[in-house]
Short mmCIF file of C-alpha atoms and ligand atoms in Angstrom, two decimals:
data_model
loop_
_atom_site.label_atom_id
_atom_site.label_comp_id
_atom_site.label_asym_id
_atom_site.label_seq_id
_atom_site.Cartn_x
_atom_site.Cartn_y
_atom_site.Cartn_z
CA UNK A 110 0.00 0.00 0.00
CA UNK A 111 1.25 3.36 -0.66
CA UNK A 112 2.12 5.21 2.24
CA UNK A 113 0.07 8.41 3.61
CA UNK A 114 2.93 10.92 2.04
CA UNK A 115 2.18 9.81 -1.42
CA UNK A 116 -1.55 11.28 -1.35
CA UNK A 117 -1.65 14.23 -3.09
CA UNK A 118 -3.27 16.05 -5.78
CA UNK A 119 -2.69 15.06 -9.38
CA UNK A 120 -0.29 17.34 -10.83
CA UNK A 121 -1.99 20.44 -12.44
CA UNK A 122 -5.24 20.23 -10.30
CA UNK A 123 -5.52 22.25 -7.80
CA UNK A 124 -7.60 22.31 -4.79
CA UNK A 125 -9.09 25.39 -4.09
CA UNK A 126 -9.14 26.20 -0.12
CA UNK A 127 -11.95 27.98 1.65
CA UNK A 128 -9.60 31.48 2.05
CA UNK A 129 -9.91 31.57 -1.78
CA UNK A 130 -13.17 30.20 -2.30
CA UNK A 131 -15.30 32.86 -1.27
CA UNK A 132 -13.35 34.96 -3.66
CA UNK A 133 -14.45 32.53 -6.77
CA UNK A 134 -17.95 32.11 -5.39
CA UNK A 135 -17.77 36.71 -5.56
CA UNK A 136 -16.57 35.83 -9.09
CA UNK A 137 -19.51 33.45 -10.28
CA UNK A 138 -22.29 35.20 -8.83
CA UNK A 139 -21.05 38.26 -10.48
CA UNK A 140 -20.66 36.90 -13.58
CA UNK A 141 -24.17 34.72 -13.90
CA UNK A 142 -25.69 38.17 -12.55
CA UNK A 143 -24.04 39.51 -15.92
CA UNK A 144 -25.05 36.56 -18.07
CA UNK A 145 -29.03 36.86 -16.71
CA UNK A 146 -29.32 40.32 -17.40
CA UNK A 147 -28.32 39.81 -20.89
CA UNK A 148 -30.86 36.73 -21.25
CA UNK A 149 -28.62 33.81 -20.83
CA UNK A 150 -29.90 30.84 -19.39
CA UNK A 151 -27.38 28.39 -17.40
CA UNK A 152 -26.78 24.77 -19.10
CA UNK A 153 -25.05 22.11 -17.24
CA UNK A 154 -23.66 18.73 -19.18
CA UNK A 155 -21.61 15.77 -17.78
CA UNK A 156 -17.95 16.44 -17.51
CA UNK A 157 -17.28 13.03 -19.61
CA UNK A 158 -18.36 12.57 -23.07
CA UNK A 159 -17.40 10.38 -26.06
CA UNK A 160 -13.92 10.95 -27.52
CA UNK A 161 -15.48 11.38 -30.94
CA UNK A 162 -17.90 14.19 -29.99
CA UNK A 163 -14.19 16.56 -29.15
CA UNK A 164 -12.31 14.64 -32.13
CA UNK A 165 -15.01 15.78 -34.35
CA UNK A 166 -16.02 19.53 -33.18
CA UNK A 167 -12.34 20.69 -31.76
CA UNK A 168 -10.56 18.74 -34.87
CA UNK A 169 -7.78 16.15 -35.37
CA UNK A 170 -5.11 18.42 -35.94
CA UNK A 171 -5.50 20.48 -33.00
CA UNK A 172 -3.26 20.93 -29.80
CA UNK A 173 -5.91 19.44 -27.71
CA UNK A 174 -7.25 16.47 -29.59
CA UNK A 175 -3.78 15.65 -30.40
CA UNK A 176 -1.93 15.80 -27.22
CA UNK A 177 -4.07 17.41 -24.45
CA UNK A 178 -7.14 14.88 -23.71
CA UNK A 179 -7.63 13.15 -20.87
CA UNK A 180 -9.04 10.38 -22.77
CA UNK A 181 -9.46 6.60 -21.26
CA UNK A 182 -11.67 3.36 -22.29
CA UNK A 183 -14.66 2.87 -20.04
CA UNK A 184 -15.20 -0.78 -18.22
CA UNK A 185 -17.35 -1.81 -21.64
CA UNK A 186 -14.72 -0.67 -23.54
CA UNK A 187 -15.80 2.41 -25.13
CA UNK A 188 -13.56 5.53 -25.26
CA UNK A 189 -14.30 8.53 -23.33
CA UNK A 190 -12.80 11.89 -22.51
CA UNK A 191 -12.95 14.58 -19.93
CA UNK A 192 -14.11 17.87 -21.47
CA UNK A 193 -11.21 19.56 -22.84
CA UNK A 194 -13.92 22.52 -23.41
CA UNK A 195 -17.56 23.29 -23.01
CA UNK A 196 -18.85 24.39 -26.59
CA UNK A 197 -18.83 20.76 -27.79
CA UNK A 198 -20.87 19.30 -25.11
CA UNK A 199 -23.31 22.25 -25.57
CA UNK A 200 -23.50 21.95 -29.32
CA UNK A 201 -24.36 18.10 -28.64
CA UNK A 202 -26.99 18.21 -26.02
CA UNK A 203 -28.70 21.06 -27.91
CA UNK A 204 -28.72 18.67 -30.86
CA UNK A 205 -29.97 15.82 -28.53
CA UNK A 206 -32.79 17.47 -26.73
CA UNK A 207 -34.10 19.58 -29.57
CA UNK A 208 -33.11 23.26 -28.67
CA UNK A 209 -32.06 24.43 -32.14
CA UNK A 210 -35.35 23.71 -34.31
CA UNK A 211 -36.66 27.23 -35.64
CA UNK A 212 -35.46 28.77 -32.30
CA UNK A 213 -32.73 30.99 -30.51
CA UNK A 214 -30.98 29.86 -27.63
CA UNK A 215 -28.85 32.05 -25.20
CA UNK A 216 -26.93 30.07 -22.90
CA UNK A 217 -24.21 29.67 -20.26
CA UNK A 218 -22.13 27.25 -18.53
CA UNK A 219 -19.65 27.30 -15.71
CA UNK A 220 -17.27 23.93 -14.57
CA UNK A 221 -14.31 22.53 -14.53
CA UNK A 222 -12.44 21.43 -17.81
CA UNK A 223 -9.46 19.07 -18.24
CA UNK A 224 -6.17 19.58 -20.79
CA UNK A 225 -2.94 17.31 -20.45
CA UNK A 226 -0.54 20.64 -21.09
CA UNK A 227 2.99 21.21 -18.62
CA UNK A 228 1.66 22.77 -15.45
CA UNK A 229 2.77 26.82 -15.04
CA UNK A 230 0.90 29.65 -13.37
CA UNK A 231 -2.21 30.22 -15.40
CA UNK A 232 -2.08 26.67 -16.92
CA UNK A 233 -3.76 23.76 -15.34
CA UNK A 234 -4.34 20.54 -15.93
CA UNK A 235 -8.12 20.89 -14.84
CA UNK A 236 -8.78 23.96 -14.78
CA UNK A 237 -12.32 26.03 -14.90
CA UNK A 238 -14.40 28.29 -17.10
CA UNK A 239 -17.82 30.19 -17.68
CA UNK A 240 -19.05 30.31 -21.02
CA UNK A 241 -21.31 31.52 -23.41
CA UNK A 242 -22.90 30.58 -26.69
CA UNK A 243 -25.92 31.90 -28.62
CA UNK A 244 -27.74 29.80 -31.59
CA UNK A 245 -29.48 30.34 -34.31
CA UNK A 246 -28.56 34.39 -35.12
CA UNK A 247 -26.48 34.63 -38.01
CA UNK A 248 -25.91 38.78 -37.84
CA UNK A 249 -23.13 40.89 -36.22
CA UNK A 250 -25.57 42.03 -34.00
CA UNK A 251 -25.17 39.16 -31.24
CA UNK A 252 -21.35 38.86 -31.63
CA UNK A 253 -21.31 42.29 -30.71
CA UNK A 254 -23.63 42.13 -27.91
CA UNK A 255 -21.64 39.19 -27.10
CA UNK A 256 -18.78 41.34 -27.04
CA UNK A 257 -20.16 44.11 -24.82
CA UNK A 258 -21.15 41.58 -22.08
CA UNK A 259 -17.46 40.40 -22.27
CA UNK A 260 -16.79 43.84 -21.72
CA UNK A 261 -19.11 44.80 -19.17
CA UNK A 262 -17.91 41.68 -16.78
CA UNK A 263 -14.30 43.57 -16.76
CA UNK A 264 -16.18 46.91 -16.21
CA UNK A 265 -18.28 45.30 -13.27
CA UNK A 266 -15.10 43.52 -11.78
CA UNK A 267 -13.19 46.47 -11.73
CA UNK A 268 -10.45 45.56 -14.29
CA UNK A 269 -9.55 48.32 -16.41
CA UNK A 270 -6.15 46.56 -17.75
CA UNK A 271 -7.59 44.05 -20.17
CA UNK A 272 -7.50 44.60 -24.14
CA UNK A 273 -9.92 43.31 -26.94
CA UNK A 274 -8.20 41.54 -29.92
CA UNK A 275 -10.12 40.98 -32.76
CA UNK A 276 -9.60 38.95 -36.18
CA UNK A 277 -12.01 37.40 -39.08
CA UNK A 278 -11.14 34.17 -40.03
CA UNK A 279 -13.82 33.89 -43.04
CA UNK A 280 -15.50 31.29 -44.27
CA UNK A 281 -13.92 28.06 -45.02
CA UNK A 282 -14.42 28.60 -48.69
CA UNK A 283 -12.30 31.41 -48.23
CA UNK A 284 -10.34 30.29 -45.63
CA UNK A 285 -8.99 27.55 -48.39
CA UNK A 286 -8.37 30.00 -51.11
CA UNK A 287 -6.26 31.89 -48.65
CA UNK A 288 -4.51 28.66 -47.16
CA UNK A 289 -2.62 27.90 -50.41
CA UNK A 290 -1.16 31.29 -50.53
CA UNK A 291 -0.45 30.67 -46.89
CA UNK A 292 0.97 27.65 -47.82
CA UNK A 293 3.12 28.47 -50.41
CA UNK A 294 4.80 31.14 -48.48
CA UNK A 295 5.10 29.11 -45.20
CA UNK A 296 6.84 26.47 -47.67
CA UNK A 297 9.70 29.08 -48.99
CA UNK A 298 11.15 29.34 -45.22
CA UNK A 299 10.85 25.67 -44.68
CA UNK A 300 13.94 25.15 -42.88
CA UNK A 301 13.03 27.75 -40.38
CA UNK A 302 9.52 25.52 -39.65
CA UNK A 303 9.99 23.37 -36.43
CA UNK A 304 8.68 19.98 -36.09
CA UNK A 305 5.00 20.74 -35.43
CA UNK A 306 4.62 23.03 -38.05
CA UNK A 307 6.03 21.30 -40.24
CA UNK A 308 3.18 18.60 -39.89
CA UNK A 309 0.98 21.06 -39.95
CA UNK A 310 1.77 22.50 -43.20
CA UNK A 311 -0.72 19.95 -44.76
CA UNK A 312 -3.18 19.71 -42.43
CA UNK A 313 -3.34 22.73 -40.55
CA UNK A 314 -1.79 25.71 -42.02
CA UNK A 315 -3.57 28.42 -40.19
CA UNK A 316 -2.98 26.99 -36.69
CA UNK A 317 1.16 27.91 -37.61
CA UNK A 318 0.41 31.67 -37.48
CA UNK A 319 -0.49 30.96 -34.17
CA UNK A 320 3.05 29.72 -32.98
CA UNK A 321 4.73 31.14 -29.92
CA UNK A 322 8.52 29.79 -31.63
CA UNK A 323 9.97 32.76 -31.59
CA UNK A 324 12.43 31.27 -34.83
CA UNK A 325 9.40 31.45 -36.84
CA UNK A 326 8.10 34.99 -35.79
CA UNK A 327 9.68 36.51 -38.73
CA UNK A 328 8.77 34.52 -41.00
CA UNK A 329 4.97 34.08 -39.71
CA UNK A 330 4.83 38.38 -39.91
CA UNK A 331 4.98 38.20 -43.18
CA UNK A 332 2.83 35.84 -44.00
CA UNK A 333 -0.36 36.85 -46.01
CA UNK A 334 -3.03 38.18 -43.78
CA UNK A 335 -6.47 36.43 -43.78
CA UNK A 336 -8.44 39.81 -43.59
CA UNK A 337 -7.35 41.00 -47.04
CA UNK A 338 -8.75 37.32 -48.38
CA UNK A 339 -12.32 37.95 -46.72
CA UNK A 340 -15.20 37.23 -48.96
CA UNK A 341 -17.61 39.79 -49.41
CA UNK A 342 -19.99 38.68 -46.75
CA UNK A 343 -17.25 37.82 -44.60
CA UNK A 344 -15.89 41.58 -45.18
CA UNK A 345 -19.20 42.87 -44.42
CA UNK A 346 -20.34 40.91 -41.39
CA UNK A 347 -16.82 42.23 -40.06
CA UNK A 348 -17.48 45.68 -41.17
CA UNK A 349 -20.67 45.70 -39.36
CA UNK A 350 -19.00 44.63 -36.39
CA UNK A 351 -16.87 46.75 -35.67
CA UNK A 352 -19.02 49.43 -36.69
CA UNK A 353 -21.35 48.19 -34.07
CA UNK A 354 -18.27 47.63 -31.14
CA UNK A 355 -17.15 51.47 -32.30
CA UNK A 356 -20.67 52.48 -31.86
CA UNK A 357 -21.24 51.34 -28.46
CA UNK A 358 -17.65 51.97 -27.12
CA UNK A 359 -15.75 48.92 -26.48
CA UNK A 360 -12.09 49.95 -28.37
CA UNK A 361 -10.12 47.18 -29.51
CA UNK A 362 -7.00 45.73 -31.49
CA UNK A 363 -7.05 44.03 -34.69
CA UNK A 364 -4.77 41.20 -34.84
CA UNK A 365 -4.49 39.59 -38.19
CA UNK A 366 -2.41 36.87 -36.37
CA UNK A 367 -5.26 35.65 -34.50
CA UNK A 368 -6.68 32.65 -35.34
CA UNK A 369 -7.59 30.32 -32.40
CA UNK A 370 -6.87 27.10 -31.40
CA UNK A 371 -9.56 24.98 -31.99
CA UNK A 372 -10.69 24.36 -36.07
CA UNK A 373 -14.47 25.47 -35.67
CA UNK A 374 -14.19 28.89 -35.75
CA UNK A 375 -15.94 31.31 -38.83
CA UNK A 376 -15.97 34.62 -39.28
CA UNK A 377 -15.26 36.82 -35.91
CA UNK A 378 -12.81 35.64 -33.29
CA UNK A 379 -11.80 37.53 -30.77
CA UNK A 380 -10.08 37.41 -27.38
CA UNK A 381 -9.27 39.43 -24.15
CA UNK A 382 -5.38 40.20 -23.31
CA UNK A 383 -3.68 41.14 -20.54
CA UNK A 384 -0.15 41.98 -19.95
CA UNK A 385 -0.29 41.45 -16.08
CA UNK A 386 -0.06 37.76 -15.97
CA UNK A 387 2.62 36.72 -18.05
CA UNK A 388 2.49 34.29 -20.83
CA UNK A 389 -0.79 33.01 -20.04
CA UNK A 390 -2.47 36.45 -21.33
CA UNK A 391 -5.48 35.38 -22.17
CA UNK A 392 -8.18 35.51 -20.08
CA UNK A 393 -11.11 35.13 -22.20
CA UNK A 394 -11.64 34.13 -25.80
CA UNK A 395 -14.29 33.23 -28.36
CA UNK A 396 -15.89 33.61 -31.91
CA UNK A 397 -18.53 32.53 -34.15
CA UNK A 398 -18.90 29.06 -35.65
CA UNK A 399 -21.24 28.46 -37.91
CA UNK A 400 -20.85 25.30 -39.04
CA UNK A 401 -20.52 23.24 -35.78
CA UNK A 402 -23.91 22.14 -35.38
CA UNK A 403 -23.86 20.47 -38.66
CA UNK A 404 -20.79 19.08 -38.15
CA UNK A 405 -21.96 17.23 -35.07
CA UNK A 406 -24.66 16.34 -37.12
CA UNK A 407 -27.44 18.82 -36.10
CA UNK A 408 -29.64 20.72 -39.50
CA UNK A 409 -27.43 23.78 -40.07
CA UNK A 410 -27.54 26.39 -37.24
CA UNK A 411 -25.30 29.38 -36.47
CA UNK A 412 -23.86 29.84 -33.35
CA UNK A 413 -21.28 32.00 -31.39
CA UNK A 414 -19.83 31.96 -28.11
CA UNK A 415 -16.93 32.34 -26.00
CA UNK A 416 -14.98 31.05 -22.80
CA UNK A 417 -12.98 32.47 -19.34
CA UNK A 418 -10.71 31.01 -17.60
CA UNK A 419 -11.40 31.71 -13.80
CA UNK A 420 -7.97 30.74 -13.00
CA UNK A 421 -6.64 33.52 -14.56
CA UNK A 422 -9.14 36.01 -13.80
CA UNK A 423 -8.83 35.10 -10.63
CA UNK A 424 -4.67 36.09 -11.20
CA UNK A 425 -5.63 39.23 -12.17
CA UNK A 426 -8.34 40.10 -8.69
CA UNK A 427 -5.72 38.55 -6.42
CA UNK A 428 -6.28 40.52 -3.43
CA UNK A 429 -9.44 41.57 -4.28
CA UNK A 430 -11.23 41.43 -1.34
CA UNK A 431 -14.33 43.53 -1.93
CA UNK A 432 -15.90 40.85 -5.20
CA UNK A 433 -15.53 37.96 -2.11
CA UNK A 434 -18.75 36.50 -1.12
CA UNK A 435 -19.77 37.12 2.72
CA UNK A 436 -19.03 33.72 3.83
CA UNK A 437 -17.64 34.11 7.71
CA UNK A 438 -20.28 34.25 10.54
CA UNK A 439 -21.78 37.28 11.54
CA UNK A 440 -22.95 35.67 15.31
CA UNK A 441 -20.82 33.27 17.00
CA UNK A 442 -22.38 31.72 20.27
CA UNK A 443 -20.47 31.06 23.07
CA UNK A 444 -21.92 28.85 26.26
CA UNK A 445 -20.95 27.92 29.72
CA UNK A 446 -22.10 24.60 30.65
CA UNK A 447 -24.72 22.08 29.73
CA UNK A 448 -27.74 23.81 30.45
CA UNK A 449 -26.73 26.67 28.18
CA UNK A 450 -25.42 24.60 25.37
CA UNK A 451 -29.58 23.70 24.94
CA UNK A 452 -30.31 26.94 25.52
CA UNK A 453 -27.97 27.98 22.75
CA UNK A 454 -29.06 25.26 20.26
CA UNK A 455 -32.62 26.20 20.49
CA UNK A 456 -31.82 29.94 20.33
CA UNK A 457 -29.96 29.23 17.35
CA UNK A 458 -33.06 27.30 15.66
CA UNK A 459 -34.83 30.18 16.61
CA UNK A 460 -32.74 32.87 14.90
CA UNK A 461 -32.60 30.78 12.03
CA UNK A 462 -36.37 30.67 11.42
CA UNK A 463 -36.75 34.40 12.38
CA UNK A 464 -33.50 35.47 10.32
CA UNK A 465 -32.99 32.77 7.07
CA UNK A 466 -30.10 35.31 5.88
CA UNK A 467 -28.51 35.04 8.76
CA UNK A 468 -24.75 33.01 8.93
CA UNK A 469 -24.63 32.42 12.59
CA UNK A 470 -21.89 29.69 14.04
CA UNK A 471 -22.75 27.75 17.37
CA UNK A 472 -19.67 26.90 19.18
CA UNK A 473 -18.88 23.21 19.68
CA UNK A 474 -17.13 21.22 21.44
CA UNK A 475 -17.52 23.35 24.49
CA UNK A 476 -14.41 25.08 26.27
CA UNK A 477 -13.64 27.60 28.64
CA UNK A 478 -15.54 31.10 27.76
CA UNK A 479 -12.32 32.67 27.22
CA UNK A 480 -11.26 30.10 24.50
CA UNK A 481 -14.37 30.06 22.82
CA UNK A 482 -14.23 33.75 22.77
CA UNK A 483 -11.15 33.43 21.03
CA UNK A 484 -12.78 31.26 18.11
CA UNK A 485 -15.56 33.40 18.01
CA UNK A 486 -12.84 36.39 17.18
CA UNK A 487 -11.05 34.01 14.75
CA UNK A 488 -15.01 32.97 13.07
CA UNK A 489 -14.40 36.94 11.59
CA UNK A 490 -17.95 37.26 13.67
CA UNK A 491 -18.56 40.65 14.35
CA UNK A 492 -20.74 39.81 17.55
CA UNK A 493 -21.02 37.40 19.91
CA UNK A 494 -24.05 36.15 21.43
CA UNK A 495 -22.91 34.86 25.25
CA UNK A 496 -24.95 32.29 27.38
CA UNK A 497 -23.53 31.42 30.45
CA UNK A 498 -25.33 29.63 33.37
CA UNK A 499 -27.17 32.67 34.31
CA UNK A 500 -28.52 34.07 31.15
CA UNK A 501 -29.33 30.36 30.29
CA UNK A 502 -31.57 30.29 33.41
CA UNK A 503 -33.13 33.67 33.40
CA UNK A 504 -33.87 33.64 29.28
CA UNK A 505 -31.65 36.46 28.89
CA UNK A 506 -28.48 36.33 26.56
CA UNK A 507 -25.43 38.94 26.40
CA UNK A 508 -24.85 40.57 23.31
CA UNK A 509 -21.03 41.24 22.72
CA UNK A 510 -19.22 43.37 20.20
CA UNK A 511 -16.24 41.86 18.98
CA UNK A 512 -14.64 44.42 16.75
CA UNK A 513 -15.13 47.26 19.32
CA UNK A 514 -14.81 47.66 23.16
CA UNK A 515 -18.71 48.49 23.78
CA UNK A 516 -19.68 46.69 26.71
CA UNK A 517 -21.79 43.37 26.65
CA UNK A 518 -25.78 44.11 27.07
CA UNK A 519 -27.60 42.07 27.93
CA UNK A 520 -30.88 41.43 26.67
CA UNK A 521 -34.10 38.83 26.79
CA UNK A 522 -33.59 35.33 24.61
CA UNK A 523 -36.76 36.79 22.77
CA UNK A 524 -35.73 40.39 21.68
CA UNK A 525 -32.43 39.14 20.23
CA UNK A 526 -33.59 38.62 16.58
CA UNK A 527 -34.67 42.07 16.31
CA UNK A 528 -31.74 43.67 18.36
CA UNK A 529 -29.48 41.59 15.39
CA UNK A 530 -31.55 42.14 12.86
CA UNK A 531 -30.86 46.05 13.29
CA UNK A 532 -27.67 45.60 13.88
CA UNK A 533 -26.56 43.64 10.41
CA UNK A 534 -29.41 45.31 8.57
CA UNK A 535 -31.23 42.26 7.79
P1 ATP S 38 -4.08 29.26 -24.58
O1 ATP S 38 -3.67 29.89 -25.86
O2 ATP S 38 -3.77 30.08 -23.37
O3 ATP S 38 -3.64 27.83 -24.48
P2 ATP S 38 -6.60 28.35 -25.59
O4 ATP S 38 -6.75 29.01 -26.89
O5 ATP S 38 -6.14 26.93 -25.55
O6 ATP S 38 -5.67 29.23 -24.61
P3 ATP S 38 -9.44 28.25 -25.13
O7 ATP S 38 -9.61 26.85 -25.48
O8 ATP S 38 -9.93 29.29 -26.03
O9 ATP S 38 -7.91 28.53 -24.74
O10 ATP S 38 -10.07 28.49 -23.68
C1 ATP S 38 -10.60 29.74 -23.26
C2 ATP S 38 -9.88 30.27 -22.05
O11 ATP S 38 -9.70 29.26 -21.06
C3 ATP S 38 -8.46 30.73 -22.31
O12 ATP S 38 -8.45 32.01 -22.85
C4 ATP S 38 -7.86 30.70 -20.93
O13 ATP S 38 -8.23 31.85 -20.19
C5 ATP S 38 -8.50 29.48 -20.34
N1 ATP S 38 -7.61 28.31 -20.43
C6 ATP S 38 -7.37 27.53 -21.50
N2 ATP S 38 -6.53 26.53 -21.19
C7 ATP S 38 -6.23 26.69 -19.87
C8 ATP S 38 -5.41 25.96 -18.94
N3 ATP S 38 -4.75 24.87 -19.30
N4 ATP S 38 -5.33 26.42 -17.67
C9 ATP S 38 -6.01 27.53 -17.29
N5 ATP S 38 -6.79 28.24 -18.11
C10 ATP S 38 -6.92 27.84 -19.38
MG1 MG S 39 -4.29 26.05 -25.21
#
């Protein structure tokens, strides 16, 4: 048997402790406040799904699919794979349960997601995201009101130093037309290719431009650029875009380089940069896909979306105490003795029907007052409610600040929801 040292996490999963939890639980409810105002509805799938589904949506010749999948044979022998990503799964059950016939769907989806990359700050083995995706409009009309929702999360969250990039990627008719150029040029610096995009010359052209080899830098700048290849839709959709981010104020970058890392993309991409965290920059990223439904075998609908990464987010509201969810007690309830330990309990049942809102922690495991006191201060509590023998026997109970030196009162058992209910404004 392994011994007791060996238990750990698995390497790039992280557990995430109750100091920093209230901060991601701020985050969420921040975020799906965001979502709900803008009509999205929340969507939740299983975290395993058939390898196919991601081999045919993300694509073969993609980082992921080709070495980042958690991907294992079930007891009956069928292949399955944690989610490397949540569009996929959303594509498919919308396809399963019917969503997408002659309709529009707004929807969400939060949880954890799992990719086999080397473990650094901002990169995680499973790591977690909230994402969006609307089906069925075809217009620059949602990606843009996609967009401002992107942008109003940063504005609610008080981040100020994130940037938009944005690119158009076309449609794959004239996405092909523009690979062979790509091609050809990519092929007269061969020897500066490495290994991967090498392979990829064939099979994945675009996905080079993306490279973070710095040998190839020079030769990927001057590489063609997609956005003088658009078609005329393409060009106008993109137009009509930006016309529409201009018109409602969210500034942005456009990067011709951008192109995305997973094959489904048409037509807008986009993502949101930061320079404060290093490498891993990117903090949210997305674009429209038109053709994934039928690819997964659903009739032919439109869709667009995008995905965060909390993780990173998170980086970038490190110490950012105010989005934190109240999660410490406001009341902690110290007793003396067995007779006031009932007297607490029931008092505490009490408050709890009179007050639902109310995060109130009953001291266990008894103790000397002046101990308990002492986890009452460490609780965060800002008042302590104090039964000792006396108060226990008389139905009184002392009410005692613990952030300031205002002496105890004491009051009756029965006129302490209201005295606490004034006093937290509940
Ligand atoms: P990157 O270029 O950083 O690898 P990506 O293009 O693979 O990102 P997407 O698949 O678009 O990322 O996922 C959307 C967002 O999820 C990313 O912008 C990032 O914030 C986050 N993300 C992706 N992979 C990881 C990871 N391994 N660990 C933490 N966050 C991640
Ligand atoms: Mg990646």
């Amino acid at each position: 048997m392994a011994s007791a040292k060996n238990l750990q996490a698995i390497r790039g999963m992280n557990d995430l402790l109750p100091a920093d939890a209230a901060r991601w639980a701020g985050f969420e409810a921040l975020i799906r406040d965001v979502l709900t105002g803008y009509g999205y509805r929340e969507i939740r799938t299983p975290i395993v799904e058939a390898t196919e589904l991601f081999c045919r949506s993300i694509g073969e010749v993609t980082d992921i699919v080709e070495k980042e999948m958690y991907t294992f044979a079930d007891r009956n022998g069928d292949s399955l794979t944690l989610r490397p990503e949540g569009t996929a799964s959303c594509v498919r059950a919308c396809i399963e349960h019917g969503l997408l016939h002659n309709q529009q769907q707004r929807l969400w989806y939060a949880g954890p997601m799992f990719r086999h990359e080397r473990p650094q700050k901002g990169r995680y083995r499973q790591f977690h995201q909230i994402g969006a995706e609307a089906f069925g409009m075809d217009g620059p009309d949602i990606d843009a009101e996609m967009i401002c929702m992107t942008a109003r999360f940063w504005q609610r969250l008080g981040l100020a130093d994130v940037r938009l990039q944005l690119n158009s990627l076309g449609t794959p008719a004239c996405r092909s037309a523009y690979r062979d150029k790509l091609v050809a040029h990519l092929r007269s610096g061969y020897e500066l290719l490495d290994e991967d995009a090498r392979r990829r010359l064939d099979s994945n052209p675009l996905r080079i431009l993306d490279t973070k080899n710095p040998a190839m830098r020079e030769l990927v700048d001057a590489a063609p650029v997609l956005a003088d290849h658009l078609d005329d839709e393409s060009a106008r959709h993109f137009e009509r875009l930006r016309a529409l981010l201009d018109a409602a104020g969210v500034g942005y970058e456009l990067n011709p380089r951008l192109v995305r890392g997973l094959d489904y993309y048409t037509k807008t991409v986009f993502e949101w940069v930061t320079d404060r965290l290093g490498a891993q920059g990117t903090v949210c990223a997305g674009g429209r896909y038109d053709g994934l439904v039928e690819q997964l075998g659903g009739r032919p609908v439109p869709g667009v979306g995008f995905a965060m990464g909390i993780e990173r987010l998170l980086g970038l509201l490190e110490g950012r105490d105010d989005i934190a969810a109240a999660t410490q007690p406001q009341v902690y309830v110290v007793m003396a003795g067995e007779a006031a330990e009932a007297a607490g309990l029931v008092l505490a049942e009490r408050l709890r029907d009179a007050l639902p809102q109310l995060r109130l922690q009953l001291n266990a495991g008894g103790g000397q007052i002046k101990n308990q006191m002492k986890r009452a201060d460490k609780s965060g509590a800002d008042w302590a409610l104090v039964l000792g023998e006396q108060e226990a026997a008389q139905a009184c109970v002392g009410l005692k600040s613990l952030r300031t030196d205002a002496a105890q009162e004491t009051l009756a058992q029965g006129g302490i929801a209201a005295a606490l209910a004034a006093r937290l404004g509940l």
